[in-house]
Amino acid sequence: MVRQFFRQYSLFIRNLTRIFPHMSNPFETLPWPALAPPIYPQYIVKAGWQRRQLLKLLCKPFSTINRKVVVKPGSLSSQVVSQTYAVGNFTIIWTADPANSMGLEVRHRSNPDKTLWASIPGRSFVEGAALKLRILEERGSVEIDELFDAIYSNQTVDKIEQKGDLLLLSGQLQRDKNAGQNTIRPSYSLSFYPSSITDKAIAFKVQITDGANSISQARLLFQTNADEHFYGFGEQFSRVDCKGYEIPVVAEEGGIGRGDAGPRTLRLLGVTGEQFSSYAPSPQFMTNTGRGLFLTNSEPSIFDLRDDTFVSIRVEVNELEGYILAGETPLEGIELLTRFVGRMPVLPDWVHQGAIIGMQGGTQRVREVWQELQKHDTPLAGFWLQDWVGQRKTAIGKQLWWNWTLDESRYPQWPQLVDDLAAADIALGAYINPFLVELPKKEKKKRPKRRDLYREAATRGFLVRDHEGDVYPVKNTDFSAGLVDLSNPEMRQWLKQVIADEMLAIGCKFWMADFAEAAQFDGGFTSGRNGLDYHNDYPVDWAELNREAIANHDNAADCWFFTRAGFLKSPGSTTAMWLGDQNVTWGENDGLPSALDGLLSSGFSGFSVSHSDIGGYTSISNIILRLIGRGFVRSRELLYRWMEMNAFTAIFRTHEGNEPDQNVQFYQDDDTYQTFARWAKVYAVLADYRKVLIQEAASKGYPVVRHPILHYPDDRYLYRLEEKERSFMLGSEFWISPVLKPGLTEKVVYLPLGDWVHLWTGQAFSHVSCGAKVTVAAPLGQPPVFYRKNSPYGDALKSDLQQLGILE
């Protein structure tokens, strides 16, 4: 049953003798003024999602009337005179003209005419609020309601003082003037300090205090304009340019549909997701001008970009901190960002050999498919066998037994399979997530020697606890599981040893490290961190644990894993990302187009090596729902178009989906085998160029798949490309405009400045001074692909495909 909790987070910590203060892992030590511990909003975690969503559906006609209004910034007043300050290589300008232009501005000496950050003239730039939160959690989906008691939007600047490289502004905040004279006036400080990591970044911190400790939300406001476009925020699947929207930054289940057609019952169950639901969000943005900003807060934050003239950021704690980046271009901005958040390592060379086959069914089934792939001369890199632990039937189809030990009855002669694949230079991969489910009595009786990891972990206190001290049962589909407590050092050592003994030791070279976006807000963690503070950091800890497990292995350089959940520091913690569970549809918000949007947006956040499941994952095969247009299964055309797109990405991996028997698979028939082999060969012959890009990702943070503005930041047509057509670049040398709608046999493609060659026909397109649109044929098997004229990598691809008989 769905559980309800109405207690504050402090009640959920069960054994105070085991609690130790959380030691955050800052990027660098900064001399911020010492204040009291951070103040978090009081919050309750509730269920009742069905009632909430039903009310939403009933009230939908009134949604345009009741939608949230953009709150305008408050007033600004000061007696401090105008002054310019040098803070490292940054210049901070305070203008005291009370008429209209009072405010603060940040610039960098390398380009003194460029504004990196500026307050709204004459308006507040620091604000605070007293509020409570109501958090709804359902199967990994999260919805946070802010219940405001008071908003302090009027600001005074009473003092600006400089101590060495530390610049400190301080003053007071006040409610609306009509709120009365006895209203609390919280004090605030806004500090700036140059980063020691790069001279093109400056750190900032907002701190707000009042005698009653009632201020539990900090806000920062600053200027923008109608011509500025915002990218990043981690993986975003419905928008790439987020200007004009409000972006919540909280890791959660991506959802099924996210606004695309589908069963309305999914909304009642709380699993549809919203437009900005993301497994891997990041409190960060990059604009087309190259300027960037990111927060180091782990608490949920909201970036409000709905107004053309200003941006508002609010964080659910009384302290807001981060960095301003002085990039000249978005590409430089990514390089600066990843100096802080880390960069993904170089993938093992074997990954580039060909396809990674995602399948299930046991040893014999793997051998049968492998034999057919060999007949079609398919280049292979690995077999990814997610059902290595055994399979169970659930409400959504087939799922796994979440007990991370080999199911020898499903995969007999496993060592021989590993050896045979290795002899063919093919790696074997597995699956793991941070949940554990107790093995049923039937399974224990059948195989008494199989470890019961749930029981081991529960006995040793390694699972997240509820407020009563019991294992917190997390609802998934129609079963519950325990979540490992990644804040417990003993648990981390235990689980790393499980990975070493049960996965690496039996020949697994890679795996999917799934989930991690569902750490409970009302859970009890060994570290003592409350869920509001730890929820977003949990995915980073999950990736770090997997990476540490590999680092201790003798063959570490040959191993890797891929994660779906993430946060700010994920680029430095994981070895690769994947985009989660898209629908097997053409849907804009959760189908094939959304997979490309997720790739492009995440590249701005440092998630440089990422990929999607070929063909998508989620299907709803119920015949009645399909007849009324609410159900869907994977079609042959969709599968082929997904292959075409993913051949030009970092990793070429298939997935059977949640209902394998209902969807067209690459092993469906001879035609699917042939088509799959064709695109696996295209992927394989791009290996040399892809290795160059992977090296750039490791050394500079550049994404393998790139939004075109990274190379054409001044081309205005490209700013909101997802609204016109979706195209992407593989590195700097290839322009791909995949077919993302059914039934198309030609496509109008925008080509930017430069000389481009159409891969399939050899036709050259030259645009000396500006970009232009061209119309090209795009039948199945020939998506619009172009390369730069005289590019050695483009010429090599053409030559290789001719030798393979794919090109004439």
mmCIF file of N, CA, C and O in Angstrom, residues 548-627:
data_model
loop_
_atom_site.group_PDB
_atom_site.id
_atom_site.type_symbol
_atom_site.label_atom_id
_atom_site.label_comp_id
_atom_site.label_asym_id
_atom_site.label_seq_id
_atom_site.Cartn_x
_atom_site.Cartn_y
_atom_site.Cartn_z
ATOM 1 N N GLU A 548 34.531 2.892 -8.280
ATOM 2 C CA GLU A 548 35.526 2.399 -7.329
ATOM 3 C C GLU A 548 35.656 0.881 -7.415
ATOM 4 O O GLU A 548 36.759 0.338 -7.272
ATOM 5 N N ALA A 549 34.531 0.195 -7.645
ATOM 6 C CA ALA A 549 34.583 -1.259 -7.773
ATOM 7 C C ALA A 549 35.438 -1.667 -8.968
ATOM 8 O O ALA A 549 36.222 -2.619 -8.904
ATOM 9 N N ILE A 550 35.311 -0.929 -10.067
ATOM 10 C CA ILE A 550 36.119 -1.219 -11.251
ATOM 11 C C ILE A 550 37.590 -0.883 -11.003
ATOM 12 O O ILE A 550 38.492 -1.628 -11.388
ATOM 13 N N ALA A 551 37.829 0.237 -10.338
ATOM 14 C CA ALA A 551 39.206 0.684 -10.116
ATOM 15 C C ALA A 551 40.023 -0.344 -9.339
ATOM 16 O O ALA A 551 41.246 -0.420 -9.501
ATOM 17 N N ASN A 552 39.363 -1.133 -8.506
ATOM 18 C CA ASN A 552 40.069 -2.139 -7.709
ATOM 19 C C ASN A 552 40.273 -3.449 -8.454
ATOM 20 O O ASN A 552 40.875 -4.384 -7.916
ATOM 21 N N HIS A 553 39.783 -3.527 -9.682
ATOM 22 C CA HIS A 553 39.854 -4.769 -10.450
ATOM 23 C C HIS A 553 41.154 -4.812 -11.258
ATOM 24 O O HIS A 553 41.645 -3.793 -11.737
ATOM 25 N N ASP A 554 41.694 -5.997 -11.429
ATOM 26 C CA ASP A 554 42.960 -6.148 -12.156
ATOM 27 C C ASP A 554 42.863 -5.685 -13.600
ATOM 28 O O ASP A 554 43.839 -5.213 -14.176
ATOM 29 N N ASN A 555 41.673 -5.826 -14.188
ATOM 30 C CA ASN A 555 41.486 -5.490 -15.593
ATOM 31 C C ASN A 555 40.665 -4.211 -15.737
ATOM 32 O O ASN A 555 39.805 -4.110 -16.604
ATOM 33 N N ALA A 556 40.925 -3.235 -14.869
ATOM 34 C CA ALA A 556 40.096 -2.038 -14.787
ATOM 35 C C ALA A 556 40.002 -1.281 -16.107
ATOM 36 O O ALA A 556 38.944 -0.750 -16.461
ATOM 37 N N ALA A 557 41.098 -1.219 -16.866
ATOM 38 C CA ALA A 557 41.103 -0.437 -18.105
ATOM 39 C C ALA A 557 40.167 -1.000 -19.149
ATOM 40 O O ALA A 557 39.793 -0.292 -20.093
ATOM 41 N N ASP A 558 39.748 -2.245 -19.001
ATOM 42 C CA ASP A 558 38.888 -2.895 -19.980
ATOM 43 C C ASP A 558 37.419 -2.880 -19.569
ATOM 44 O O ASP A 558 36.574 -3.417 -20.279
ATOM 45 N N CYS A 559 37.121 -2.285 -18.404
ATOM 46 C CA CYS A 559 35.767 -2.349 -17.847
ATOM 47 C C CYS A 559 35.135 -0.957 -17.797
ATOM 48 O O CYS A 559 35.821 0.056 -17.689
ATOM 49 N N TRP A 560 33.818 -0.919 -17.833
ATOM 50 C CA TRP A 560 33.080 0.331 -17.736
ATOM 51 C C TRP A 560 31.637 0.014 -17.380
ATOM 52 O O TRP A 560 31.223 -1.151 -17.324
ATOM 53 N N PHE A 561 30.854 1.056 -17.129
ATOM 54 C CA PHE A 561 29.424 0.899 -16.824
ATOM 55 C C PHE A 561 28.707 2.142 -17.314
ATOM 56 O O PHE A 561 29.326 3.166 -17.618
ATOM 57 N N PHE A 562 27.398 2.068 -17.409
ATOM 58 C CA PHE A 562 26.621 3.232 -17.825
ATOM 59 C C PHE A 562 25.438 3.430 -16.883
ATOM 60 O O PHE A 562 24.810 2.478 -16.442
ATOM 61 N N THR A 563 25.183 4.678 -16.546
ATOM 62 C CA THR A 563 24.157 5.056 -15.575
ATOM 63 C C THR A 563 23.072 5.878 -16.246
ATOM 64 O O THR A 563 23.297 6.513 -17.268
ATOM 65 N N ARG A 564 21.901 5.893 -15.633
ATOM 66 C CA ARG A 564 20.835 6.751 -16.170
ATOM 67 C C ARG A 564 20.558 7.937 -15.255
ATOM 68 O O ARG A 564 20.211 9.016 -15.716
ATOM 69 N N ALA A 565 20.671 7.768 -13.931
ATOM 70 C CA ALA A 565 20.423 8.866 -13.000
ATOM 71 C C ALA A 565 21.703 9.653 -12.803
ATOM 72 O O ALA A 565 22.809 9.103 -12.870
ATOM 73 N N GLY A 566 21.571 10.934 -12.549
ATOM 74 C CA GLY A 566 22.761 11.746 -12.362
ATOM 75 C C GLY A 566 22.434 13.098 -11.779
ATOM 76 O O GLY A 566 21.274 13.476 -11.609
ATOM 77 N N PHE A 567 23.493 13.836 -11.496
ATOM 78 C CA PHE A 567 23.365 15.201 -10.992
ATOM 79 C C PHE A 567 24.625 15.956 -11.388
ATOM 80 O O PHE A 567 25.382 15.515 -12.269
ATOM 81 N N LEU A 568 24.911 17.038 -10.747
ATOM 82 C CA LEU A 568 25.957 17.964 -11.165
ATOM 83 C C LEU A 568 27.303 17.282 -11.395
ATOM 84 O O LEU A 568 27.951 17.485 -12.425
ATOM 85 N N LYS A 569 27.744 16.447 -10.440
ATOM 86 C CA LYS A 569 29.083 15.865 -10.511
ATOM 87 C C LYS A 569 29.125 14.515 -11.219
ATOM 88 O O LYS A 569 30.168 13.858 -11.207
ATOM 89 N N SER A 570 28.041 14.127 -11.849
ATOM 90 C CA SER A 570 28.036 12.830 -12.535
ATOM 91 C C SER A 570 29.119 12.694 -13.603
ATOM 92 O O SER A 570 29.683 11.613 -13.764
ATOM 93 N N PRO A 571 29.441 13.746 -14.365
ATOM 94 C CA PRO A 571 30.489 13.568 -15.385
ATOM 95 C C PRO A 571 31.812 13.060 -14.817
ATOM 96 O O PRO A 571 32.537 12.337 -15.494
ATOM 97 N N GLY A 572 32.130 13.419 -13.589
ATOM 98 C CA GLY A 572 33.366 12.963 -12.989
ATOM 99 C C GLY A 572 33.223 11.687 -12.196
ATOM 100 O O GLY A 572 34.203 11.188 -11.639
ATOM 101 N N SER A 573 32.008 11.127 -12.140
ATOM 102 C CA SER A 573 31.756 9.944 -11.324
ATOM 103 C C SER A 573 31.448 8.708 -12.147
ATOM 104 O O SER A 573 31.846 7.604 -11.793
ATOM 105 N N THR A 574 30.734 8.884 -13.248
ATOM 106 C CA THR A 574 30.344 7.747 -14.065
ATOM 107 C C THR A 574 31.342 7.544 -15.202
ATOM 108 O O THR A 574 32.263 8.348 -15.389
ATOM 109 N N THR A 575 31.166 6.461 -15.963
ATOM 110 C CA THR A 575 32.013 6.244 -17.142
ATOM 111 C C THR A 575 31.239 6.468 -18.429
ATOM 112 O O THR A 575 31.842 6.615 -19.490
ATOM 113 N N ALA A 576 29.907 6.459 -18.367
ATOM 114 C CA ALA A 576 29.050 6.763 -19.524
ATOM 115 C C ALA A 576 27.630 6.908 -19.001
ATOM 116 O O ALA A 576 27.286 6.419 -17.926
ATOM 117 N N MET A 577 26.806 7.594 -19.785
ATOM 118 C CA MET A 577 25.388 7.750 -19.445
ATOM 119 C C MET A 577 24.542 7.058 -20.506
ATOM 120 O O MET A 577 24.997 6.812 -21.623
ATOM 121 N N TRP A 578 23.318 6.731 -20.080
ATOM 122 C CA TRP A 578 22.314 6.401 -21.087
ATOM 123 C C TRP A 578 21.037 7.103 -20.695
ATOM 124 O O TRP A 578 20.867 7.510 -19.546
ATOM 125 N N LEU A 579 20.144 7.306 -21.647
ATOM 126 C CA LEU A 579 19.061 8.268 -21.504
ATOM 127 C C LEU A 579 17.786 7.710 -20.898
ATOM 128 O O LEU A 579 16.752 8.371 -20.924
ATOM 129 N N GLY A 580 17.857 6.491 -20.349
ATOM 130 C CA GLY A 580 16.690 5.974 -19.660
ATOM 131 C C GLY A 580 15.689 5.345 -20.599
ATOM 132 O O GLY A 580 16.025 4.844 -21.675
ATOM 133 N N ASP A 581 14.413 5.404 -20.215
ATOM 134 C CA ASP A 581 13.373 4.595 -20.844
ATOM 135 C C ASP A 581 12.464 5.439 -21.730
ATOM 136 O O ASP A 581 11.440 5.956 -21.270
ATOM 137 N N GLN A 582 12.817 5.590 -22.993
ATOM 138 C CA GLN A 582 11.909 6.258 -23.928
ATOM 139 C C GLN A 582 10.808 5.286 -24.381
ATOM 140 O O GLN A 582 10.986 4.071 -24.378
ATOM 141 N N ASN A 583 9.672 5.867 -24.778
ATOM 142 C CA ASN A 583 8.609 5.069 -25.382
ATOM 143 C C ASN A 583 9.030 4.607 -26.778
ATOM 144 O O ASN A 583 9.828 5.266 -27.453
ATOM 145 N N VAL A 584 8.457 3.513 -27.206
ATOM 146 C CA VAL A 584 8.758 2.982 -28.548
ATOM 147 C C VAL A 584 7.843 3.677 -29.562
ATOM 148 O O VAL A 584 7.093 3.043 -30.308
ATOM 149 N N THR A 585 7.925 5.007 -29.600
ATOM 150 C CA THR A 585 7.039 5.823 -30.424
ATOM 151 C C THR A 585 7.840 6.935 -31.089
ATOM 152 O O THR A 585 9.040 7.100 -30.874
ATOM 153 N N TRP A 586 7.103 7.727 -31.871
ATOM 154 C CA TRP A 586 7.663 8.922 -32.504
ATOM 155 C C TRP A 586 7.348 10.169 -31.676
ATOM 156 O O TRP A 586 7.512 11.296 -32.147
ATOM 157 N N GLY A 587 6.901 9.991 -30.441
ATOM 158 C CA GLY A 587 6.434 11.101 -29.621
ATOM 159 C C GLY A 587 7.508 12.146 -29.345
ATOM 160 O O GLY A 587 8.666 11.825 -29.072
ATOM 161 N N GLU A 588 7.096 13.411 -29.380
ATOM 162 C CA GLU A 588 8.023 14.519 -29.184
ATOM 163 C C GLU A 588 8.621 14.533 -27.784
ATOM 164 O O GLU A 588 9.786 14.891 -27.603
ATOM 165 N N ASN A 589 7.837 14.163 -26.777
ATOM 166 C CA ASN A 589 8.272 14.298 -25.397
ATOM 167 C C ASN A 589 8.891 13.031 -24.811
ATOM 168 O O ASN A 589 9.622 13.100 -23.825
ATOM 169 N N ASP A 590 8.569 11.862 -25.404
ATOM 170 C CA ASP A 590 9.071 10.631 -24.803
ATOM 171 C C ASP A 590 9.316 9.533 -25.836
ATOM 172 O O ASP A 590 9.370 8.362 -25.479
ATOM 173 N N GLY A 591 9.473 9.906 -27.085
ATOM 174 C CA GLY A 591 9.764 8.931 -28.118
ATOM 175 C C GLY A 591 11.132 9.176 -28.722
ATOM 176 O O GLY A 591 12.024 9.757 -28.097
ATOM 177 N N LEU A 592 11.301 8.762 -29.958
ATOM 178 C CA LEU A 592 12.580 8.907 -30.646
ATOM 179 C C LEU A 592 13.111 10.344 -30.639
ATOM 180 O O LEU A 592 14.295 10.567 -30.340
ATOM 181 N N PRO A 593 12.286 11.372 -30.944
ATOM 182 C CA PRO A 593 12.832 12.746 -30.923
ATOM 183 C C PRO A 593 13.369 13.146 -29.555
ATOM 184 O O PRO A 593 14.358 13.871 -29.462
ATOM 185 N N SER A 594 12.714 12.669 -28.487
ATOM 186 C CA SER A 594 13.156 13.058 -27.146
ATOM 187 C C SER A 594 14.524 12.480 -26.810
ATOM 188 O O SER A 594 15.267 13.054 -26.009
ATOM 189 N N ALA A 595 14.858 11.325 -27.398
ATOM 190 C CA ALA A 595 16.180 10.746 -27.155
ATOM 191 C C ALA A 595 17.270 11.659 -27.695
ATOM 192 O O ALA A 595 18.320 11.843 -27.062
ATOM 193 N N LEU A 596 17.022 12.250 -28.857
ATOM 194 C CA LEU A 596 18.004 13.185 -29.405
ATOM 195 C C LEU A 596 18.082 14.446 -28.548
ATOM 196 O O LEU A 596 19.179 14.950 -28.271
ATOM 197 N N ASP A 597 16.934 14.958 -28.111
ATOM 198 C CA ASP A 597 16.947 16.136 -27.246
ATOM 199 C C ASP A 597 17.745 15.869 -25.976
ATOM 200 O O ASP A 597 18.504 16.730 -25.507
ATOM 201 N N GLY A 598 17.571 14.685 -25.391
ATOM 202 C CA GLY A 598 18.314 14.340 -24.190
ATOM 203 C C GLY A 598 19.813 14.312 -24.426
ATOM 204 O O GLY A 598 20.606 14.762 -23.590
ATOM 205 N N LEU A 599 20.227 13.783 -25.578
ATOM 206 C CA LEU A 599 21.645 13.770 -25.932
ATOM 207 C C LEU A 599 22.202 15.185 -26.040
ATOM 208 O O LEU A 599 23.269 15.501 -25.507
ATOM 209 N N LEU A 600 21.473 16.041 -26.753
ATOM 210 C CA LEU A 600 21.975 17.388 -27.019
ATOM 211 C C LEU A 600 22.007 18.238 -25.758
ATOM 212 O O LEU A 600 22.980 18.947 -25.504
ATOM 213 N N SER A 601 20.940 18.192 -24.965
ATOM 214 C CA SER A 601 20.900 19.031 -23.765
ATOM 215 C C SER A 601 21.959 18.601 -22.766
ATOM 216 O O SER A 601 22.646 19.433 -22.168
ATOM 217 N N SER A 602 22.127 17.303 -22.563
ATOM 218 C CA SER A 602 23.070 16.827 -21.545
ATOM 219 C C SER A 602 24.507 17.150 -21.910
ATOM 220 O O SER A 602 25.361 17.289 -21.023
ATOM 221 N N GLY A 603 24.791 17.298 -23.193
ATOM 222 C CA GLY A 603 26.145 17.656 -23.593
ATOM 223 C C GLY A 603 26.576 19.001 -23.057
ATOM 224 O O GLY A 603 27.767 19.237 -22.811
ATOM 225 N N PHE A 604 25.631 19.920 -22.861
ATOM 226 C CA PHE A 604 25.942 21.228 -22.289
ATOM 227 C C PHE A 604 26.267 21.131 -20.799
ATOM 228 O O PHE A 604 26.778 22.088 -20.219
ATOM 229 N N SER A 605 25.929 20.000 -20.169
ATOM 230 C CA SER A 605 26.143 19.826 -18.732
ATOM 231 C C SER A 605 27.324 18.922 -18.428
ATOM 232 O O SER A 605 27.509 18.511 -17.287
ATOM 233 N N GLY A 606 28.101 18.586 -19.443
ATOM 234 C CA GLY A 606 29.279 17.758 -19.223
ATOM 235 C C GLY A 606 29.045 16.277 -19.374
ATOM 236 O O GLY A 606 29.973 15.484 -19.227
ATOM 237 N N PHE A 607 27.798 15.863 -19.672
ATOM 238 C CA PHE A 607 27.513 14.445 -19.896
ATOM 239 C C PHE A 607 27.925 14.125 -21.337
ATOM 240 O O PHE A 607 27.104 14.015 -22.240
ATOM 241 N N SER A 608 29.208 13.961 -21.535
ATOM 242 C CA SER A 608 29.766 13.971 -22.876
ATOM 243 C C SER A 608 29.661 12.651 -23.612
ATOM 244 O O SER A 608 29.712 12.611 -24.844
ATOM 245 N N VAL A 609 29.549 11.536 -22.892
ATOM 246 C CA VAL A 609 29.456 10.216 -23.506
ATOM 247 C C VAL A 609 28.129 9.604 -23.090
ATOM 248 O O VAL A 609 27.967 9.138 -21.962
ATOM 249 N N SER A 610 27.163 9.628 -23.991
ATOM 250 C CA SER A 610 25.829 9.156 -23.662
ATOM 251 C C SER A 610 25.215 8.466 -24.871
ATOM 252 O O SER A 610 25.735 8.568 -25.987
ATOM 253 N N HIS A 611 24.100 7.783 -24.640
ATOM 254 C CA HIS A 611 23.446 7.073 -25.737
ATOM 255 C C HIS A 611 22.032 6.676 -25.299
ATOM 256 O O HIS A 611 21.663 6.813 -24.129
ATOM 257 N N SER A 612 21.259 6.186 -26.247
ATOM 258 C CA SER A 612 19.900 5.727 -25.943
ATOM 259 C C SER A 612 19.738 4.281 -26.381
ATOM 260 O O SER A 612 20.514 3.756 -27.177
ATOM 261 N N ASP A 613 18.693 3.632 -25.837
ATOM 262 C CA ASP A 613 18.332 2.286 -26.278
ATOM 263 C C ASP A 613 17.864 2.343 -27.731
ATOM 264 O O ASP A 613 16.944 3.102 -28.052
ATOM 265 N N ILE A 614 18.465 1.550 -28.596
ATOM 266 C CA ILE A 614 17.983 1.488 -29.977
ATOM 267 C C ILE A 614 16.569 0.911 -29.975
ATOM 268 O O ILE A 614 16.338 -0.202 -29.519
ATOM 269 N N GLY A 615 15.612 1.695 -30.474
ATOM 270 C CA GLY A 615 14.226 1.248 -30.516
ATOM 271 C C GLY A 615 13.397 1.668 -29.336
ATOM 272 O O GLY A 615 12.185 1.442 -29.317
ATOM 273 N N GLY A 616 14.015 2.275 -28.312
ATOM 274 C CA GLY A 616 13.265 2.657 -27.126
ATOM 275 C C GLY A 616 13.032 1.484 -26.198
ATOM 276 O O GLY A 616 13.485 0.357 -26.434
ATOM 277 N N TYR A 617 12.311 1.729 -25.122
ATOM 278 C CA TYR A 617 12.104 0.708 -24.090
ATOM 279 C C TYR A 617 10.630 0.419 -23.810
ATOM 280 O O TYR A 617 10.194 -0.719 -23.832
ATOM 281 N N THR A 618 9.838 1.453 -23.534
ATOM 282 C CA THR A 618 8.493 1.256 -22.994
ATOM 283 C C THR A 618 7.460 1.065 -24.088
ATOM 284 O O THR A 618 7.328 1.885 -25.002
ATOM 285 N N SER A 619 6.709 -0.027 -23.979
ATOM 286 C CA SER A 619 5.559 -0.260 -24.863
ATOM 287 C C SER A 619 4.349 -0.580 -24.008
ATOM 288 O O SER A 619 4.478 -1.031 -22.866
ATOM 289 N N ILE A 620 3.182 -0.327 -24.553
ATOM 290 C CA ILE A 620 1.917 -0.676 -23.899
ATOM 291 C C ILE A 620 1.101 -1.407 -24.949
ATOM 292 O O ILE A 620 0.502 -0.801 -25.838
ATOM 293 N N SER A 621 1.106 -2.727 -24.854
ATOM 294 C CA SER A 621 0.608 -3.540 -25.964
ATOM 295 C C SER A 621 -0.866 -3.920 -25.865
ATOM 296 O O SER A 621 -1.389 -4.566 -26.772
ATOM 297 N N ASN A 622 -1.536 -3.506 -24.799
ATOM 298 C CA ASN A 622 -2.949 -3.857 -24.648
ATOM 299 C C ASN A 622 -3.725 -3.513 -25.916
ATOM 300 O O ASN A 622 -3.706 -2.369 -26.380
ATOM 301 N N ILE A 623 -4.412 -4.500 -26.484
ATOM 302 C CA ILE A 623 -5.040 -4.338 -27.797
ATOM 303 C C ILE A 623 -6.113 -3.264 -27.783
ATOM 304 O O ILE A 623 -6.274 -2.507 -28.752
ATOM 305 N N ILE A 624 -6.859 -3.163 -26.692
ATOM 306 C CA ILE A 624 -7.926 -2.155 -26.620
ATOM 307 C C ILE A 624 -7.318 -0.759 -26.603
ATOM 308 O O ILE A 624 -7.778 0.155 -27.311
ATOM 309 N N LEU A 625 -6.275 -0.578 -25.800
ATOM 310 C CA LEU A 625 -5.612 0.728 -25.758
ATOM 311 C C LEU A 625 -5.006 1.086 -27.106
ATOM 312 O O LEU A 625 -5.035 2.248 -27.521
ATOM 313 N N ARG A 626 -4.489 0.105 -27.797
ATOM 314 C CA ARG A 626 -3.916 0.385 -29.117
ATOM 315 C C ARG A 626 -5.004 0.774 -30.113
ATOM 316 O O ARG A 626 -4.795 1.657 -30.960
ATOM 317 N N LEU A 627 -6.162 0.163 -30.023
ATOM 318 C CA LEU A 627 -7.254 0.481 -30.947
ATOM 319 C C LEU A 627 -7.748 1.911 -30.764
ATOM 320 O O LEU A 627 -8.195 2.546 -31.724
#
